[in-house]
Tab-separated table of C-alpha atoms and ligand atoms in Angstrom:
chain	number	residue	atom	x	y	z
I	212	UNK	CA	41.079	32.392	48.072
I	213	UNK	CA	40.422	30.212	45.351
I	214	UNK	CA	36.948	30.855	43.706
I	215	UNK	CA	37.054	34.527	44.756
I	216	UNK	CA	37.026	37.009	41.573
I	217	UNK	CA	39.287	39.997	42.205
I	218	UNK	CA	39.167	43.461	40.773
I	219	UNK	CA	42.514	45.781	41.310
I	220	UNK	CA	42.670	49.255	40.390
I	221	UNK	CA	46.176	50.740	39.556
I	222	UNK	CA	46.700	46.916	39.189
I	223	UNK	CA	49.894	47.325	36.774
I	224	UNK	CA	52.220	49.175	39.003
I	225	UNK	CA	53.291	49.142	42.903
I	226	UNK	CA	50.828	47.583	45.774
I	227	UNK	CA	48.316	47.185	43.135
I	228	UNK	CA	50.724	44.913	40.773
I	229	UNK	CA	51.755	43.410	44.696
I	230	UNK	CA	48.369	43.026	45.162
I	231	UNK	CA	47.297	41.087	42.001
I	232	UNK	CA	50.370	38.815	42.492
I	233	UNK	CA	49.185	37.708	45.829
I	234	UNK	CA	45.963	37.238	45.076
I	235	UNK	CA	46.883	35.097	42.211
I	236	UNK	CA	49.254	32.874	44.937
I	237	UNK	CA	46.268	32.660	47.306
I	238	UNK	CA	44.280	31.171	44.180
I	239	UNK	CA	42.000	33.860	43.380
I	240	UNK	CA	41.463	34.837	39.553
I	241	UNK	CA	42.454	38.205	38.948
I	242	UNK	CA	41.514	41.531	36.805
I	243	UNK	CA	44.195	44.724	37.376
I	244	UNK	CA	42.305	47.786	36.138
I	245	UNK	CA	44.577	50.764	35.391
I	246	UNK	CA	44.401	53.725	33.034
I	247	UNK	CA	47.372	52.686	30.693
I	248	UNK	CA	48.683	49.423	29.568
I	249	UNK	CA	51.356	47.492	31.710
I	250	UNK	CA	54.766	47.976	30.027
I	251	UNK	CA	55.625	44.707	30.795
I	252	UNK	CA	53.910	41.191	31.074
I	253	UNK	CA	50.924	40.858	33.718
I	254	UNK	CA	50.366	37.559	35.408
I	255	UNK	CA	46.403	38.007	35.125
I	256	UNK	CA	44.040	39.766	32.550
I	257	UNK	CA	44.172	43.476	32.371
I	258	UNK	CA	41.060	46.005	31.479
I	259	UNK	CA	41.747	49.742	30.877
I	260	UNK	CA	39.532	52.387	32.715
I	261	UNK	CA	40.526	55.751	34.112
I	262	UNK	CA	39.115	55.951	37.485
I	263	UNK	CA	37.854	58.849	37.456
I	264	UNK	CA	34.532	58.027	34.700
I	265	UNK	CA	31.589	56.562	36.462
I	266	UNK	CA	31.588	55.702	32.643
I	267	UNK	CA	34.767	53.656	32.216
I	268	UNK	CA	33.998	52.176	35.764
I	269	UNK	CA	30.935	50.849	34.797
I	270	UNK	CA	32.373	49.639	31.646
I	271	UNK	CA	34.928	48.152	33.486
I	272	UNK	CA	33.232	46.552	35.912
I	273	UNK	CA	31.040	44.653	33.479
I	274	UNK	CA	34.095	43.572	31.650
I	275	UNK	CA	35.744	42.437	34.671
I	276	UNK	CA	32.280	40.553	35.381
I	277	UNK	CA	32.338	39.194	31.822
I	278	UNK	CA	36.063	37.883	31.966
I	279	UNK	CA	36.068	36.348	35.740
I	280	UNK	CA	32.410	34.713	34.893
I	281	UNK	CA	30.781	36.477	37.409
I	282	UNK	CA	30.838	39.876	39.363
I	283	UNK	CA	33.768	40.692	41.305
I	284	UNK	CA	33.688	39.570	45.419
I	285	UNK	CA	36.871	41.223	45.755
I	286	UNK	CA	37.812	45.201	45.318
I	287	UNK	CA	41.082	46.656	46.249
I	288	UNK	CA	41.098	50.543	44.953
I	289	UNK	CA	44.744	50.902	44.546
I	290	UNK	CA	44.765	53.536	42.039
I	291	UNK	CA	46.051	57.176	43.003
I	292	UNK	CA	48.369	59.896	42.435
I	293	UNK	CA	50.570	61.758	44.714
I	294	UNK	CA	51.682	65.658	44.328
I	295	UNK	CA	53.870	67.712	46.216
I	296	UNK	CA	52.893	71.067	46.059
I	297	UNK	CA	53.318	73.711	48.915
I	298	UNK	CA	49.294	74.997	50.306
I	299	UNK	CA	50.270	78.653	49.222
I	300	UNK	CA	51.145	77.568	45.775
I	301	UNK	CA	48.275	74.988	45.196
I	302	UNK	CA	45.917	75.659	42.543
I	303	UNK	CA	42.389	74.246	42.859
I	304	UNK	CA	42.711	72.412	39.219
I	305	UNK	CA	45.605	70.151	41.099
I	306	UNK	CA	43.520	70.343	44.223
I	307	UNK	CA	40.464	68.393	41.930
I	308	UNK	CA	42.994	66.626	39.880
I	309	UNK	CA	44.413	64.363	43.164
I	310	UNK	CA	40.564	64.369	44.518
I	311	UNK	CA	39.048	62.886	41.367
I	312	UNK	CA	41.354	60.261	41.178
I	313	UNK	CA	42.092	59.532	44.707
I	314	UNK	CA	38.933	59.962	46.582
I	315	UNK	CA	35.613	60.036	43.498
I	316	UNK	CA	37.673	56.885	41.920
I	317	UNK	CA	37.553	54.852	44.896
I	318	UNK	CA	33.706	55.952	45.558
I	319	UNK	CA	32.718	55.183	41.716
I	320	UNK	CA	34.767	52.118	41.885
I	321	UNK	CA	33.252	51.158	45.368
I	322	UNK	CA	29.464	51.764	44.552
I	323	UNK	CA	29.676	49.975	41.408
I	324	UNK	CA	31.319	46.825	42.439
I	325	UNK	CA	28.965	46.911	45.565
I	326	UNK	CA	25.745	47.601	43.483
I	327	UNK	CA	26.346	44.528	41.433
I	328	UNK	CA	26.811	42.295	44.358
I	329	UNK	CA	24.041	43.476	46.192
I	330	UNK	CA	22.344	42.614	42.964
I	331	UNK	CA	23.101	39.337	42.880
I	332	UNK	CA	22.586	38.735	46.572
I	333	UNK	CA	26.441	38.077	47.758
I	334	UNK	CA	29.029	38.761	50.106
I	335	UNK	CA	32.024	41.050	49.355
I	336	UNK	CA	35.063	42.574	50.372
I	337	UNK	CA	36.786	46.062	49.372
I	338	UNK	CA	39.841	47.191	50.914
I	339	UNK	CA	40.722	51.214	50.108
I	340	UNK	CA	44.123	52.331	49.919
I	341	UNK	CA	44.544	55.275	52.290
I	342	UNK	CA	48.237	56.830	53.346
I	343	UNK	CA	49.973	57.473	56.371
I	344	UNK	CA	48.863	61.261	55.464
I	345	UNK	CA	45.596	60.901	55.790
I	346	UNK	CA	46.599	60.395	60.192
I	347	UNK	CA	49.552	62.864	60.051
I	348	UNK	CA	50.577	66.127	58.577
I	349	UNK	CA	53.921	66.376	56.804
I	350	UNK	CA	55.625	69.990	55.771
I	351	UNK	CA	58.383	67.963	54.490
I	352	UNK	CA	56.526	66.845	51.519
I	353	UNK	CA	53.633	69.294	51.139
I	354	UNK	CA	50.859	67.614	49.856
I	355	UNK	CA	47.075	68.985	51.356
I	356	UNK	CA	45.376	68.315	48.595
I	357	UNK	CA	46.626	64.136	48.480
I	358	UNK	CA	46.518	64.323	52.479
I	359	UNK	CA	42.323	65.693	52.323
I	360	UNK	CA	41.914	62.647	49.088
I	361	UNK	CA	43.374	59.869	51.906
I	362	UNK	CA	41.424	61.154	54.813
I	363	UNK	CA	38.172	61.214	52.433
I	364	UNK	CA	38.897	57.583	51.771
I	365	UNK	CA	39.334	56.845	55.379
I	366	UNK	CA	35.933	58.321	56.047
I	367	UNK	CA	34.503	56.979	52.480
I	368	UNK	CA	35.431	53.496	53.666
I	369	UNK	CA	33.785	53.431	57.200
I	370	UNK	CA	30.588	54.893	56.069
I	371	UNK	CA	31.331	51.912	52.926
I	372	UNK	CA	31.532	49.364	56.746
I	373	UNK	CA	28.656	50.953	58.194
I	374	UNK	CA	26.082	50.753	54.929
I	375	UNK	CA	27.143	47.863	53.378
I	376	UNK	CA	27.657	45.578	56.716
I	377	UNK	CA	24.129	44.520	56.067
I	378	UNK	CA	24.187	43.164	52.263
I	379	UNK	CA	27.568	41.027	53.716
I	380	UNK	CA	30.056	43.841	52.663
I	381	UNK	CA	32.994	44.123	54.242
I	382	UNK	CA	35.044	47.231	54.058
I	383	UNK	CA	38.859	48.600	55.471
I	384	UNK	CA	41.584	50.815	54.448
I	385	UNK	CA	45.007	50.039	54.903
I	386	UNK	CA	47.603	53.223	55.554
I	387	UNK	CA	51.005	52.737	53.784
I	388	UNK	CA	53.756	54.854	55.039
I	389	UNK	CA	56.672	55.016	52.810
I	390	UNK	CA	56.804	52.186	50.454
I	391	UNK	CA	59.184	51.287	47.342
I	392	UNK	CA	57.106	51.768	44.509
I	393	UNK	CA	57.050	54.519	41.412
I	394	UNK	CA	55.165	56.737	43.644
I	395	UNK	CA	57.699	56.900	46.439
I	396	UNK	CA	59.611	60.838	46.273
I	397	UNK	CA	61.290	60.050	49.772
I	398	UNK	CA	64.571	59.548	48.158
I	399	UNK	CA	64.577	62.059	45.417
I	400	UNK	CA	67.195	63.382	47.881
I	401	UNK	CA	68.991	60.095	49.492
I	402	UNK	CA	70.490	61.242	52.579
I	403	UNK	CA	67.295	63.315	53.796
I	404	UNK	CA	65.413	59.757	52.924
I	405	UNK	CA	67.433	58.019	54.919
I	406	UNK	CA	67.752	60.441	57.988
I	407	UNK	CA	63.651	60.567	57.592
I	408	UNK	CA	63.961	56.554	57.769
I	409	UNK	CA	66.342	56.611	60.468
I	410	UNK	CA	64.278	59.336	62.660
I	411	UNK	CA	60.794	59.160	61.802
I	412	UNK	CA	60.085	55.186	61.134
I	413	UNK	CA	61.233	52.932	64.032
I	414	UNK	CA	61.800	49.979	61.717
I	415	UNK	CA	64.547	52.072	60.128
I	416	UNK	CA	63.911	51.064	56.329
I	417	UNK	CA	61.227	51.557	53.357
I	418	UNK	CA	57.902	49.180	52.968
I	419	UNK	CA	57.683	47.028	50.249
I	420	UNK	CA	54.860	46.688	48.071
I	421	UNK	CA	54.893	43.088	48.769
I	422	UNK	CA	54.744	43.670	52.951
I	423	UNK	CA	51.203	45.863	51.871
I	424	UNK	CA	49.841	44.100	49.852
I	425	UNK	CA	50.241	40.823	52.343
I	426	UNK	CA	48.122	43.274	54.772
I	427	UNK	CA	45.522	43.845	52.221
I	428	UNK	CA	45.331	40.313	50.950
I	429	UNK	CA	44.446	39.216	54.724
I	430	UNK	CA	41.697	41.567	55.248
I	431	UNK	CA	40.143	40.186	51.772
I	432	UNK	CA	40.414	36.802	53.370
I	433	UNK	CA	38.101	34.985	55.243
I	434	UNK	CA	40.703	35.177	58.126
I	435	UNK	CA	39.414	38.795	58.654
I	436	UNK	CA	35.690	37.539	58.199
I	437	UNK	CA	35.093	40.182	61.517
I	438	UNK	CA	37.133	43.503	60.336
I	439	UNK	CA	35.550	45.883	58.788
I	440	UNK	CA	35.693	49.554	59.189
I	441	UNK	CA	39.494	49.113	60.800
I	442	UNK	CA	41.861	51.670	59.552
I	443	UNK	CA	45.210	49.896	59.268
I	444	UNK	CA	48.375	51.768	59.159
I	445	UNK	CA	51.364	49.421	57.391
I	446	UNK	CA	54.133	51.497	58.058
I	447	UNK	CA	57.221	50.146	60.207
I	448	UNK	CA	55.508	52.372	63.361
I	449	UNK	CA	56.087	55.618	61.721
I	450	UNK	CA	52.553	56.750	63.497
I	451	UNK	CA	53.146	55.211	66.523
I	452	UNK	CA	55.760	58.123	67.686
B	682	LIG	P1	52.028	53.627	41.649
B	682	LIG	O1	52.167	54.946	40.977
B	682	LIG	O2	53.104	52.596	41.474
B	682	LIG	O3	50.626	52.938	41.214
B	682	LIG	C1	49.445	53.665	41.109
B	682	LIG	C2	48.734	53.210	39.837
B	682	LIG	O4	47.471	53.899	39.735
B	682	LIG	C3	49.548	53.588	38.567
B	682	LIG	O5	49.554	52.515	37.642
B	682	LIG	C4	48.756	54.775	38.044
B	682	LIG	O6	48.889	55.009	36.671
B	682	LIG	C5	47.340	54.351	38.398
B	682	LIG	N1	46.416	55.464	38.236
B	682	LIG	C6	46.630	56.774	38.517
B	682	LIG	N2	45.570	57.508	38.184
B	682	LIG	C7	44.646	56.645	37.674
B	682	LIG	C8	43.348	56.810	37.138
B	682	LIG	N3	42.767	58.019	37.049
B	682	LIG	N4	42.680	55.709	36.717
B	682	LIG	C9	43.249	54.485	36.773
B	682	LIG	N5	44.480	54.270	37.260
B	682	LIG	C10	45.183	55.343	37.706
B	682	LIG	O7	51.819	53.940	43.185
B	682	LIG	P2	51.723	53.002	44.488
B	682	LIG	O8	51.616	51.589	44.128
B	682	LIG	O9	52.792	53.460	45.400
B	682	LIG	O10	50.349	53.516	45.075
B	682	LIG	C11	49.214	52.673	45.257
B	682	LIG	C12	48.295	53.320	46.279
B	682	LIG	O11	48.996	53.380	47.526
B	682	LIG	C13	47.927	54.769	45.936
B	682	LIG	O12	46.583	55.002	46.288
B	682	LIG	C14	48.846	55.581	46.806
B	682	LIG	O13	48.307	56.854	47.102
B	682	LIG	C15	48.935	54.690	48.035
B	682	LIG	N6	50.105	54.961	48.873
B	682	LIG	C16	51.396	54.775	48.403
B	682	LIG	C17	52.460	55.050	49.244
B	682	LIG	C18	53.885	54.876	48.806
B	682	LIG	O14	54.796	55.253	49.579
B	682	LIG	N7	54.178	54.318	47.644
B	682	LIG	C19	52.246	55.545	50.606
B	682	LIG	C20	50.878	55.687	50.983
B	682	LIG	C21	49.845	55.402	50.136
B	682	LIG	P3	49.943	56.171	36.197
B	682	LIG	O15	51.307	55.586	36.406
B	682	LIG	O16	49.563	56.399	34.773
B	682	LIG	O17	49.693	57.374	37.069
């Protein structure tokens, strides 16, 4: 990938910080965008921007633009938020909260980074980070309100496919199911993790961020030069039964 400029949201922590770390072994220079500062070292450049501003995402992409030399080819929206919360007990502040960042931060993030390329005439590729719960329902983990953001980003990114095949833009979403990162609440309580591993994912174990973020780095690559709109689930078969 080397000569492709790469812009990662939520780029400091999880798949994103997976992300940017295989982007950077496939030779592509790097920006991880992310509303607070890495606590520890980054391997590439970082730019601060809360997702959720058309503001800061402008602002960001320009910087991102300014510091790779050029606008970014590249996109992954890896930024997002995840909230239990039972339906009956869900207020519509948490319900906007998890949309805004979620499902508006991948749009803003998407239409910028795609206006700027279209503006200059050259190809692209954004891969969206969806979830397993935007395919399946889960009353283990109540969550509507994260479950509606995914499936908007599943829709977001085929109608991204669909608009932007023309101007050379390629667009997917990869669906994680439950992966090792700060997000993960599967094994707040161990031994219902690991019966929910044992029962409900027939590869029997968690993801790692590094197993996603090899699935996203391929569908940035010219290797997947004829996917776009594909909704890819990376989750040990978990919605395969
Ligand atoms: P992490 O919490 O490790 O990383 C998400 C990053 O996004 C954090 O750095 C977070 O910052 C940042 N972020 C949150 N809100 C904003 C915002 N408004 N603007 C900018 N950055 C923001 O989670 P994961 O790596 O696990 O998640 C990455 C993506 O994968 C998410 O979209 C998530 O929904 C999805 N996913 C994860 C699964 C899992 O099991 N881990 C399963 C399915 C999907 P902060 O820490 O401050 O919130």
């Amino acid at each position: 990938m080397t000569g492709c400029r790469a812009l990662v949201t939520g780029g400091t922590s999880g798949i994103g910080l997976a992300t940017v770390r295989r982007l950077l072994a496939e030779g592509a220079d790097v920006v991880a965008v992310d509303r607070r500062a890495p606590e520890g070292e980054l391997p590439c450049p970082y730019q601060a921007a809360d997702v959720t501003s058309a503001a800061d995402v402008a602002e960001a992409v320009r910087a991102v633009a300014a510091l790779l030399g050029g606008p970014a080819d590249v996109l992954v929206n890896a930024a997002g938020i995840y909230r239990i919360r039972p339906l009956l007990e869900l207020s519509a502040d948490e319900w906007d909260e998890t949309l805004a960042v979620n499902l508006r931060g991948a749009f803003l993030t998407g239409q910028a980074v795609a206006r700027d390329l279209v503006l200059a005439g050259r190809p692209g590729v954004i891969v969206n980070i969806g979830s397993t719960a935007a395919l399946v329902a889960d009353a283990s983990e109540p969550s509507a309100h994260y479950n509606a953001s995914k499936a908007g980003v599943v829709a977001l990114t085929r109608q991204m496919a669909a608009e932007w095949a023309p101007y050379g833009i390629r667009a997917n979403v990869v669906c994680p199911g439950v992966i090792d990162t700060p997000m993960l609440r599967l094994m707040d309580d161990p031994a219902a993790g690991q019966a929910y591993l044992e029962t409900g994912v027939p590869l029997r174990r968690l993801g790692s961020a590094a197993e996603v973020a090899a699935a996203i780095v391929f569908l940035t690559s010219a290797d997947a030069s004829y996917l776009t709109g594909a909704v890819i689930p990376v989750d040990g078969g978990s919605t395969a039964i």
